Amino acid sequence: MTQKSSKELEVSYWISPSPVGRLLLVGSPDGLHALQFQDGAHPLDIQPAWTKSREPFHAALEQLKEYFDGSRTQFQIALNLQGTCFQRHVWKALQGIPYGRTVSYGEIARQVGSPKASRAVGAANGQNPVSIIVPCHRVIGSSGKLVGYGGGLPIKTALLALEQLRH
């Protein structure tokens, strides 16, 4: 029998209802690891080693509630994002997109210093582990059309509409 690391033992999860369906939050004392749409196109499997607990997500749940009721436009939540150096640069750039605004994949590619890498930006965007908080829904195609979203285009549309309504 293999012994689990203390970090593995400390992973918690919680599923919360929201206006766009059930949200799965996964985290540890190091921060939020994932926020996934459980009713979307790619729900995340709950791992047997995770502990079901609401308490570690108190701040995140409160801030998400405020986001959905229109009183919060930025999140202040500790994140523990695992990804490549390029993915982390893209995710950081996404956090700079103002509430209620959209940018193209090409604009993000230019921001991260890789102007010809809009497809790679799209791939990194698609691997964003904390949707909504790292606002990948604010990235659109260069034509202005909504393209791709891990939770599905109806959720992307709903999030953008929510922000436009309150912007």
PDB file of C-alpha atoms in Angstrom:
ATOM      1  CA  MET A   1       0.000   0.000   0.000  1.00  0.00           C
ATOM      2  CA  THR A   2       1.409   3.395  -0.961  1.00  0.00           C
ATOM      3  CA  GLN A   3       1.256   6.273   1.459  1.00  0.00           C
ATOM      4  CA  LYS A   4      -0.438   9.451   0.249  1.00  0.00           C
ATOM      5  CA  SER A   5       1.376  12.750   0.504  1.00  0.00           C
ATOM      6  CA  SER A   6       0.025  15.278   2.987  1.00  0.00           C
ATOM      7  CA  LYS A   7      -0.856  17.589   0.079  1.00  0.00           C
ATOM      8  CA  GLU A   8      -2.984  14.862  -1.504  1.00  0.00           C
ATOM      9  CA  LEU A   9      -4.790  14.312   1.804  1.00  0.00           C
ATOM     10  CA  GLU A  10      -5.639  17.995   2.114  1.00  0.00           C
ATOM     11  CA  VAL A  11      -7.619  18.327  -1.133  1.00  0.00           C
ATOM     12  CA  SER A  12     -11.234  19.308  -0.520  1.00  0.00           C
ATOM     13  CA  TYR A  13     -14.190  19.795  -2.819  1.00  0.00           C
ATOM     14  CA  TRP A  14     -17.664  21.273  -2.757  1.00  0.00           C
ATOM     15  CA  ILE A  15     -20.474  21.412  -5.298  1.00  0.00           C
ATOM     16  CA  SER A  16     -22.547  24.574  -5.264  1.00  0.00           C
ATOM     17  CA  PRO A  17     -25.598  25.601  -7.268  1.00  0.00           C
ATOM     18  CA  SER A  18     -25.294  28.724  -9.415  1.00  0.00           C
ATOM     19  CA  PRO A  19     -27.298  30.521 -12.114  1.00  0.00           C
ATOM     20  CA  VAL A  20     -25.259  28.604 -14.739  1.00  0.00           C
ATOM     21  CA  GLY A  21     -25.567  25.165 -13.126  1.00  0.00           C
ATOM     22  CA  ARG A  22     -23.660  23.250 -10.476  1.00  0.00           C
ATOM     23  CA  LEU A  23     -20.089  24.424  -9.841  1.00  0.00           C
ATOM     24  CA  LEU A  24     -17.438  22.065  -8.500  1.00  0.00           C
ATOM     25  CA  LEU A  25     -14.747  23.765  -6.420  1.00  0.00           C
ATOM     26  CA  VAL A  26     -11.533  21.851  -5.657  1.00  0.00           C
ATOM     27  CA  GLY A  27      -8.754  23.190  -3.487  1.00  0.00           C
ATOM     28  CA  SER A  28      -6.183  22.779  -0.771  1.00  0.00           C
ATOM     29  CA  PRO A  29      -4.671  25.095   1.835  1.00  0.00           C
ATOM     30  CA  ASP A  30      -2.496  26.408  -1.055  1.00  0.00           C
ATOM     31  CA  GLY A  31      -5.543  27.797  -2.876  1.00  0.00           C
ATOM     32  CA  LEU A  32      -8.297  26.960  -5.316  1.00  0.00           C
ATOM     33  CA  HIS A  33      -7.190  24.350  -7.880  1.00  0.00           C
ATOM     34  CA  ALA A  34     -10.345  24.050  -9.962  1.00  0.00           C
ATOM     35  CA  LEU A  35     -13.776  25.525 -10.566  1.00  0.00           C
ATOM     36  CA  GLN A  36     -15.636  23.412 -13.096  1.00  0.00           C
ATOM     37  CA  PHE A  37     -19.141  23.399 -14.553  1.00  0.00           C
ATOM     38  CA  GLN A  38     -20.583  20.059 -13.510  1.00  0.00           C
ATOM     39  CA  ASP A  39     -23.582  20.471 -15.825  1.00  0.00           C
ATOM     40  CA  GLY A  40     -21.417  21.617 -18.745  1.00  0.00           C
ATOM     41  CA  ALA A  41     -19.662  19.742 -21.510  1.00  0.00           C
ATOM     42  CA  HIS A  42     -16.702  18.549 -19.383  1.00  0.00           C
ATOM     43  CA  PRO A  43     -17.627  17.807 -15.756  1.00  0.00           C
ATOM     44  CA  LEU A  44     -14.730  16.913 -13.475  1.00  0.00           C
ATOM     45  CA  ASP A  45     -14.674  13.540 -11.736  1.00  0.00           C
ATOM     46  CA  ILE A  46     -14.576  13.724  -7.959  1.00  0.00           C
ATOM     47  CA  GLN A  47     -11.580  11.766  -6.711  1.00  0.00           C
ATOM     48  CA  PRO A  48     -11.965   9.314  -3.812  1.00  0.00           C
ATOM     49  CA  ALA A  49      -9.062  10.960  -1.925  1.00  0.00           C
ATOM     50  CA  TRP A  50     -10.817  14.349  -1.835  1.00  0.00           C
ATOM     51  CA  THR A  51     -12.740  15.438   1.265  1.00  0.00           C
ATOM     52  CA  LYS A  52     -16.191  16.945   0.844  1.00  0.00           C
ATOM     53  CA  SER A  53     -16.204  20.176   2.844  1.00  0.00           C
ATOM     54  CA  ARG A  54     -17.788  23.594   2.321  1.00  0.00           C
ATOM     55  CA  GLU A  55     -15.601  25.420   4.846  1.00  0.00           C
ATOM     56  CA  PRO A  56     -12.400  25.793   2.740  1.00  0.00           C
ATOM     57  CA  PHE A  57     -14.465  27.487   0.030  1.00  0.00           C
ATOM     58  CA  HIS A  58     -16.313  30.010   2.174  1.00  0.00           C
ATOM     59  CA  ALA A  59     -14.603  33.063   0.588  1.00  0.00           C
ATOM     60  CA  ALA A  60     -14.843  31.675  -2.955  1.00  0.00           C
ATOM     61  CA  LEU A  61     -18.532  30.844  -2.569  1.00  0.00           C
ATOM     62  CA  GLU A  62     -19.292  34.283  -1.132  1.00  0.00           C
ATOM     63  CA  GLN A  63     -17.418  36.011  -3.973  1.00  0.00           C
ATOM     64  CA  LEU A  64     -19.161  33.862  -6.596  1.00  0.00           C
ATOM     65  CA  LYS A  65     -22.536  34.769  -5.056  1.00  0.00           C
ATOM     66  CA  GLU A  66     -21.556  38.457  -5.266  1.00  0.00           C
ATOM     67  CA  TYR A  67     -20.417  37.998  -8.884  1.00  0.00           C
ATOM     68  CA  PHE A  68     -23.742  36.445  -9.862  1.00  0.00           C
ATOM     69  CA  ASP A  69     -25.764  39.134  -8.069  1.00  0.00           C
ATOM     70  CA  GLY A  70     -23.733  41.834  -9.838  1.00  0.00           C
ATOM     71  CA  SER A  71     -21.954  43.336  -6.818  1.00  0.00           C
ATOM     72  CA  ARG A  72     -18.482  41.878  -7.576  1.00  0.00           C
ATOM     73  CA  THR A  73     -16.441  42.493 -10.717  1.00  0.00           C
ATOM     74  CA  GLN A  74     -13.072  41.119  -9.535  1.00  0.00           C
ATOM     75  CA  PHE A  75     -12.143  38.105  -7.457  1.00  0.00           C
ATOM     76  CA  GLN A  76      -9.690  38.007  -4.579  1.00  0.00           C
ATOM     77  CA  ILE A  77      -9.182  34.292  -4.071  1.00  0.00           C
ATOM     78  CA  ALA A  78      -5.912  32.425  -3.542  1.00  0.00           C
ATOM     79  CA  LEU A  79      -5.325  30.238  -6.586  1.00  0.00           C
ATOM     80  CA  ASN A  80      -3.064  27.213  -7.020  1.00  0.00           C
ATOM     81  CA  LEU A  81      -2.978  26.805 -10.788  1.00  0.00           C
ATOM     82  CA  GLN A  82      -1.008  23.944 -12.255  1.00  0.00           C
ATOM     83  CA  GLY A  83       0.021  24.334 -15.878  1.00  0.00           C
ATOM     84  CA  THR A  84       2.861  25.022 -18.245  1.00  0.00           C
ATOM     85  CA  CYS A  85       4.686  28.339 -18.139  1.00  0.00           C
ATOM     86  CA  PHE A  86       2.802  29.446 -21.288  1.00  0.00           C
ATOM     87  CA  GLN A  87      -0.573  28.435 -19.824  1.00  0.00           C
ATOM     88  CA  ARG A  88       0.110  30.358 -16.623  1.00  0.00           C
ATOM     89  CA  HIS A  89       1.068  33.471 -18.667  1.00  0.00           C
ATOM     90  CA  VAL A  90      -2.196  33.204 -20.589  1.00  0.00           C
ATOM     91  CA  TRP A  91      -4.236  32.693 -17.406  1.00  0.00           C
ATOM     92  CA  LYS A  92      -2.575  35.741 -15.846  1.00  0.00           C
ATOM     93  CA  ALA A  93      -3.455  37.787 -18.958  1.00  0.00           C
ATOM     94  CA  LEU A  94      -7.067  36.593 -18.723  1.00  0.00           C
ATOM     95  CA  GLN A  95      -7.281  37.992 -15.211  1.00  0.00           C
ATOM     96  CA  GLY A  96      -6.528  41.436 -16.660  1.00  0.00           C
ATOM     97  CA  ILE A  97      -9.584  41.466 -18.942  1.00  0.00           C
ATOM     98  CA  PRO A  98     -12.000  43.999 -17.433  1.00  0.00           C
ATOM     99  CA  TYR A  99     -15.441  42.888 -16.281  1.00  0.00           C
ATOM    100  CA  GLY A 100     -18.015  43.238 -19.040  1.00  0.00           C
ATOM    101  CA  ARG A 101     -15.425  43.426 -21.827  1.00  0.00           C
ATOM    102  CA  THR A 102     -14.177  40.889 -24.347  1.00  0.00           C
ATOM    103  CA  VAL A 103     -10.871  40.456 -26.160  1.00  0.00           C
ATOM    104  CA  SER A 104      -9.772  38.176 -28.973  1.00  0.00           C
ATOM    105  CA  TYR A 105      -7.411  35.234 -28.745  1.00  0.00           C
ATOM    106  CA  GLY A 106      -5.029  37.257 -30.917  1.00  0.00           C
ATOM    107  CA  GLU A 107      -5.040  40.146 -28.442  1.00  0.00           C
ATOM    108  CA  ILE A 108      -4.098  37.777 -25.616  1.00  0.00           C
ATOM    109  CA  ALA A 109      -1.375  36.240 -27.815  1.00  0.00           C
ATOM    110  CA  ARG A 110       0.112  39.711 -28.342  1.00  0.00           C
ATOM    111  CA  GLN A 111      -0.131  40.436 -24.607  1.00  0.00           C
ATOM    112  CA  VAL A 112       1.855  37.323 -23.696  1.00  0.00           C
ATOM    113  CA  GLY A 113       4.532  38.124 -26.276  1.00  0.00           C
ATOM    114  CA  SER A 114       3.572  35.474 -28.848  1.00  0.00           C
ATOM    115  CA  PRO A 115       1.590  37.378 -31.503  1.00  0.00           C
ATOM    116  CA  LYS A 116       1.296  34.387 -33.851  1.00  0.00           C
ATOM    117  CA  ALA A 117       0.135  31.993 -31.118  1.00  0.00           C
ATOM    118  CA  SER A 118      -3.609  32.647 -31.025  1.00  0.00           C
ATOM    119  CA  ARG A 119      -4.339  28.915 -31.432  1.00  0.00           C
ATOM    120  CA  ALA A 120      -2.006  28.114 -28.533  1.00  0.00           C
ATOM    121  CA  VAL A 121      -3.761  30.812 -26.511  1.00  0.00           C
ATOM    122  CA  GLY A 122      -7.059  29.123 -27.370  1.00  0.00           C
ATOM    123  CA  ALA A 123      -5.699  25.790 -26.168  1.00  0.00           C
ATOM    124  CA  ALA A 124      -4.418  27.356 -22.918  1.00  0.00           C
ATOM    125  CA  ASN A 125      -7.751  29.121 -22.498  1.00  0.00           C
ATOM    126  CA  GLY A 126      -9.495  25.760 -22.866  1.00  0.00           C
ATOM    127  CA  GLN A 127      -7.311  24.296 -20.118  1.00  0.00           C
ATOM    128  CA  ASN A 128      -8.136  27.070 -17.633  1.00  0.00           C
ATOM    129  CA  PRO A 129      -8.896  25.168 -14.420  1.00  0.00           C
ATOM    130  CA  VAL A 130     -10.809  27.962 -12.654  1.00  0.00           C
ATOM    131  CA  SER A 131     -13.490  29.235 -14.996  1.00  0.00           C
ATOM    132  CA  ILE A 132     -15.290  32.461 -14.058  1.00  0.00           C
ATOM    133  CA  ILE A 133     -12.563  33.498 -11.572  1.00  0.00           C
ATOM    134  CA  VAL A 134      -9.974  33.435 -14.372  1.00  0.00           C
ATOM    135  CA  PRO A 135     -12.423  34.855 -16.932  1.00  0.00           C
ATOM    136  CA  CYS A 136     -11.795  32.757 -20.040  1.00  0.00           C
ATOM    137  CA  HIS A 137     -15.419  33.417 -21.046  1.00  0.00           C
ATOM    138  CA  ARG A 138     -14.324  36.956 -21.989  1.00  0.00           C
ATOM    139  CA  VAL A 139     -12.176  35.704 -24.888  1.00  0.00           C
ATOM    140  CA  ILE A 140     -13.834  35.609 -28.308  1.00  0.00           C
ATOM    141  CA  GLY A 141     -12.847  34.973 -31.897  1.00  0.00           C
ATOM    142  CA  SER A 142     -11.249  37.756 -33.969  1.00  0.00           C
ATOM    143  CA  SER A 143     -14.520  38.047 -35.911  1.00  0.00           C
ATOM    144  CA  GLY A 144     -16.357  38.894 -32.683  1.00  0.00           C
ATOM    145  CA  LYS A 145     -18.092  35.513 -32.589  1.00  0.00           C
ATOM    146  CA  LEU A 146     -18.272  33.355 -29.509  1.00  0.00           C
ATOM    147  CA  VAL A 147     -16.087  30.327 -30.030  1.00  0.00           C
ATOM    148  CA  GLY A 148     -15.243  27.438 -27.757  1.00  0.00           C
ATOM    149  CA  TYR A 149     -15.862  27.219 -24.043  1.00  0.00           C
ATOM    150  CA  GLY A 150     -15.167  24.322 -21.693  1.00  0.00           C
ATOM    151  CA  GLY A 151     -18.566  24.692 -20.039  1.00  0.00           C
ATOM    152  CA  GLY A 152     -20.312  24.976 -23.401  1.00  0.00           C
ATOM    153  CA  LEU A 153     -21.338  28.030 -25.410  1.00  0.00           C
ATOM    154  CA  PRO A 154     -24.693  28.474 -23.594  1.00  0.00           C
ATOM    155  CA  ILE A 155     -22.795  29.041 -20.312  1.00  0.00           C
ATOM    156  CA  LYS A 156     -20.330  31.417 -21.999  1.00  0.00           C
ATOM    157  CA  THR A 157     -23.260  33.338 -23.473  1.00  0.00           C
ATOM    158  CA  ALA A 158     -24.978  33.507 -20.069  1.00  0.00           C
ATOM    159  CA  LEU A 159     -21.840  34.782 -18.297  1.00  0.00           C
ATOM    160  CA  LEU A 160     -21.219  37.483 -20.914  1.00  0.00           C
ATOM    161  CA  ALA A 161     -24.893  38.515 -20.809  1.00  0.00           C
ATOM    162  CA  LEU A 162     -24.765  38.736 -17.009  1.00  0.00           C
ATOM    163  CA  GLU A 163     -21.718  41.019 -17.191  1.00  0.00           C
ATOM    164  CA  GLN A 164     -23.209  43.188 -19.958  1.00  0.00           C
ATOM    165  CA  LEU A 165     -26.402  43.615 -17.973  1.00  0.00           C
ATOM    166  CA  ARG A 166     -24.518  44.969 -14.979  1.00  0.00           C
ATOM    167  CA  HIS A 167     -21.653  46.777 -16.735  1.00  0.00           C
TER     168      HIS A 167
END
